[in-house]
């Protein structure tokens, strides 16, 4: 059942830990295949509220272990550390390090998609822009499938 719950915090892997190539365990292959399939199902759902419910359930099933807040001391930008903290707090972002970056990446995609679906209910947005964004999420799901050698 759909409910207007607060959105989850988005956990982003620090850039220097993004996996370029990764061999997945059978367990993680199954988890990620299921999660990405559910994401694609949610995006194809004509009832946006039902799509949100599908994602809520999929996010709850895809548990992330061993994540901890990353120490970000330099960003190679002109921003001060407190400015970055303010941005992260406002947008509910946490930069993390993890031993399972592939699960964290897919989880982050699902959380971002869930936030998008919530916005598409609440705001009057151009239908063409909404469709472009949906296509972007679909493309990311298939990209992760290719990178992690999954069958979607």
CSV table of C-alpha atoms in Angstrom, one decimal:
chain,number,residue,atom,x,y,z
A,1,UNK,CA,0.0,0.0,0.0
A,2,UNK,CA,1.3,3.5,-0.9
A,3,UNK,CA,2.1,5.9,1.8
A,4,UNK,CA,3.8,9.2,1.7
A,5,UNK,CA,6.8,8.3,3.9
A,6,UNK,CA,9.9,10.3,4.2
A,7,UNK,CA,12.5,9.5,1.6
A,8,UNK,CA,15.6,7.5,2.4
A,9,UNK,CA,19.0,9.1,2.6
A,10,UNK,CA,21.0,8.7,-0.6
A,11,UNK,CA,24.3,7.0,0.0
A,12,UNK,CA,26.9,7.9,-2.6
A,13,UNK,CA,30.1,6.0,-3.0
A,14,UNK,CA,33.1,8.3,-3.0
A,15,UNK,CA,34.4,8.6,-6.5
A,16,UNK,CA,37.8,7.0,-5.8
A,17,UNK,CA,36.0,3.7,-4.8
A,18,UNK,CA,33.6,3.4,-7.9
A,19,UNK,CA,34.2,-0.1,-9.3
A,20,UNK,CA,35.5,-0.1,-12.9
A,21,UNK,CA,35.2,-3.9,-13.1
A,22,UNK,CA,33.8,-6.3,-10.5
A,23,UNK,CA,33.3,-10.0,-10.3
A,24,UNK,CA,30.1,-10.6,-8.3
A,25,UNK,CA,29.3,-13.6,-6.0
A,26,UNK,CA,26.3,-15.7,-7.1
A,27,UNK,CA,24.3,-14.3,-4.1
A,28,UNK,CA,25.0,-10.7,-5.2
A,29,UNK,CA,24.2,-11.5,-8.8
A,30,UNK,CA,20.8,-12.7,-7.8
A,31,UNK,CA,20.2,-9.8,-5.4
A,32,UNK,CA,21.1,-7.2,-8.1
A,33,UNK,CA,19.2,-8.9,-10.9
A,34,UNK,CA,16.1,-8.9,-8.7
A,35,UNK,CA,16.6,-5.3,-7.6
A,36,UNK,CA,17.2,-4.0,-11.1
A,37,UNK,CA,14.2,-6.0,-12.5
A,38,UNK,CA,12.0,-4.5,-9.8
A,39,UNK,CA,13.3,-1.0,-10.6
A,40,UNK,CA,12.4,-1.6,-14.3
A,41,UNK,CA,9.0,-2.9,-13.3
A,42,UNK,CA,8.4,0.2,-11.1
A,43,UNK,CA,9.3,2.5,-14.0
A,44,UNK,CA,7.0,0.7,-16.4
A,45,UNK,CA,4.1,0.9,-13.9
A,46,UNK,CA,1.3,3.2,-15.2
A,47,UNK,CA,0.2,3.9,-11.6
A,48,UNK,CA,3.0,5.9,-10.1
A,49,UNK,CA,2.0,5.2,-6.5
A,50,UNK,CA,2.2,1.4,-7.3
A,51,UNK,CA,5.6,2.0,-8.8
A,52,UNK,CA,6.7,3.7,-5.5
A,53,UNK,CA,5.4,0.7,-3.5
A,54,UNK,CA,7.3,-1.7,-5.7
A,55,UNK,CA,10.5,0.3,-5.1
A,56,UNK,CA,9.9,0.6,-1.4
A,57,UNK,CA,9.7,-3.2,-1.2
A,58,UNK,CA,12.8,-3.7,-3.4
A,59,UNK,CA,14.8,-1.2,-1.4
A,60,UNK,CA,13.9,-2.9,1.8
A,61,UNK,CA,15.1,-6.2,0.4
A,62,UNK,CA,18.4,-4.9,-0.9
A,63,UNK,CA,20.3,-4.5,2.4
A,64,UNK,CA,23.6,-2.8,2.4
A,65,UNK,CA,26.2,-4.0,4.9
A,66,UNK,CA,29.5,-2.4,5.8
A,67,UNK,CA,28.9,1.2,4.8
A,68,UNK,CA,30.5,3.9,6.7
A,69,UNK,CA,30.7,7.7,6.2
A,70,UNK,CA,33.7,8.6,4.1
A,71,UNK,CA,36.2,11.2,5.2
A,72,UNK,CA,36.0,13.8,2.5
A,73,UNK,CA,38.7,16.4,3.2
A,74,UNK,CA,39.2,17.8,-0.2
A,75,UNK,CA,37.0,18.1,-3.3
A,76,UNK,CA,39.3,19.9,-5.7
A,77,UNK,CA,36.7,22.7,-5.9
A,78,UNK,CA,36.5,26.2,-4.5
A,79,UNK,CA,33.7,25.1,-2.1
A,80,UNK,CA,34.4,25.2,1.6
A,81,UNK,CA,33.8,22.0,3.6
A,82,UNK,CA,30.8,23.5,5.5
A,83,UNK,CA,29.2,24.4,2.1
A,84,UNK,CA,29.4,20.8,1.0
A,85,UNK,CA,28.0,19.6,4.3
A,86,UNK,CA,25.1,22.0,3.9
A,87,UNK,CA,24.4,20.7,0.4
A,88,UNK,CA,24.6,17.1,1.5
A,89,UNK,CA,22.3,17.7,4.5
A,90,UNK,CA,19.7,19.6,2.5
A,91,UNK,CA,19.6,16.9,-0.2
A,92,UNK,CA,19.9,14.0,2.3
A,93,UNK,CA,23.2,12.7,0.8
A,94,UNK,CA,25.8,10.8,2.6
A,95,UNK,CA,29.2,10.0,1.0
A,96,UNK,CA,30.2,6.4,2.0
A,97,UNK,CA,32.8,3.8,1.6
A,98,UNK,CA,31.7,0.1,1.5
A,99,UNK,CA,33.0,-3.4,0.8
A,100,UNK,CA,30.0,-3.9,-1.5
A,101,UNK,CA,30.1,-1.0,-3.9
A,102,UNK,CA,27.9,-2.7,-6.5
A,103,UNK,CA,25.0,-3.1,-4.0
A,104,UNK,CA,25.5,0.5,-2.9
A,105,UNK,CA,25.3,1.8,-6.5
A,106,UNK,CA,22.1,-0.1,-7.3
A,107,UNK,CA,20.6,0.9,-4.0
A,108,UNK,CA,21.4,4.6,-4.7
A,109,UNK,CA,19.8,4.3,-8.1
A,110,UNK,CA,16.6,2.9,-6.6
A,111,UNK,CA,16.5,5.6,-3.9
A,112,UNK,CA,17.0,8.3,-6.5
A,113,UNK,CA,14.3,6.8,-8.7
A,114,UNK,CA,11.9,6.6,-5.7
A,115,UNK,CA,12.4,10.3,-5.0
A,116,UNK,CA,11.8,11.0,-8.7
A,117,UNK,CA,8.5,9.1,-8.6
A,118,UNK,CA,7.4,11.0,-5.5
A,119,UNK,CA,8.2,14.3,-7.2
A,120,UNK,CA,6.3,13.2,-10.3
A,121,UNK,CA,3.1,12.8,-8.2
A,122,UNK,CA,3.4,16.1,-6.3
A,123,UNK,CA,4.6,18.6,-8.8
A,124,UNK,CA,3.2,19.6,-12.2
A,125,UNK,CA,6.1,18.7,-14.4
A,126,UNK,CA,6.2,18.5,-18.2
A,127,UNK,CA,5.3,15.0,-19.3
A,128,UNK,CA,8.1,14.9,-21.9
A,129,UNK,CA,10.7,15.7,-19.2
A,130,UNK,CA,9.2,13.0,-16.9
A,131,UNK,CA,9.5,10.5,-19.8
A,132,UNK,CA,13.1,11.6,-20.4
A,133,UNK,CA,13.9,11.1,-16.8
A,134,UNK,CA,12.3,7.6,-16.7
A,135,UNK,CA,14.4,6.7,-19.8
A,136,UNK,CA,17.5,7.8,-17.9
A,137,UNK,CA,16.7,5.6,-15.0
A,138,UNK,CA,16.0,2.7,-17.3
A,139,UNK,CA,19.3,3.3,-19.1
A,140,UNK,CA,21.2,3.3,-15.8
A,141,UNK,CA,19.6,0.0,-14.8
A,142,UNK,CA,20.6,-1.6,-18.1
A,143,UNK,CA,24.1,-0.1,-17.8
A,144,UNK,CA,24.6,-1.6,-14.3
A,145,UNK,CA,23.3,-4.9,-15.7
A,146,UNK,CA,26.0,-4.8,-18.4
A,147,UNK,CA,28.8,-3.7,-16.1
A,148,UNK,CA,27.9,-6.5,-13.6
A,149,UNK,CA,27.2,-9.1,-16.3
A,150,UNK,CA,23.6,-9.6,-15.3
A,151,UNK,CA,20.7,-10.8,-17.4
A,152,UNK,CA,17.8,-8.3,-17.1
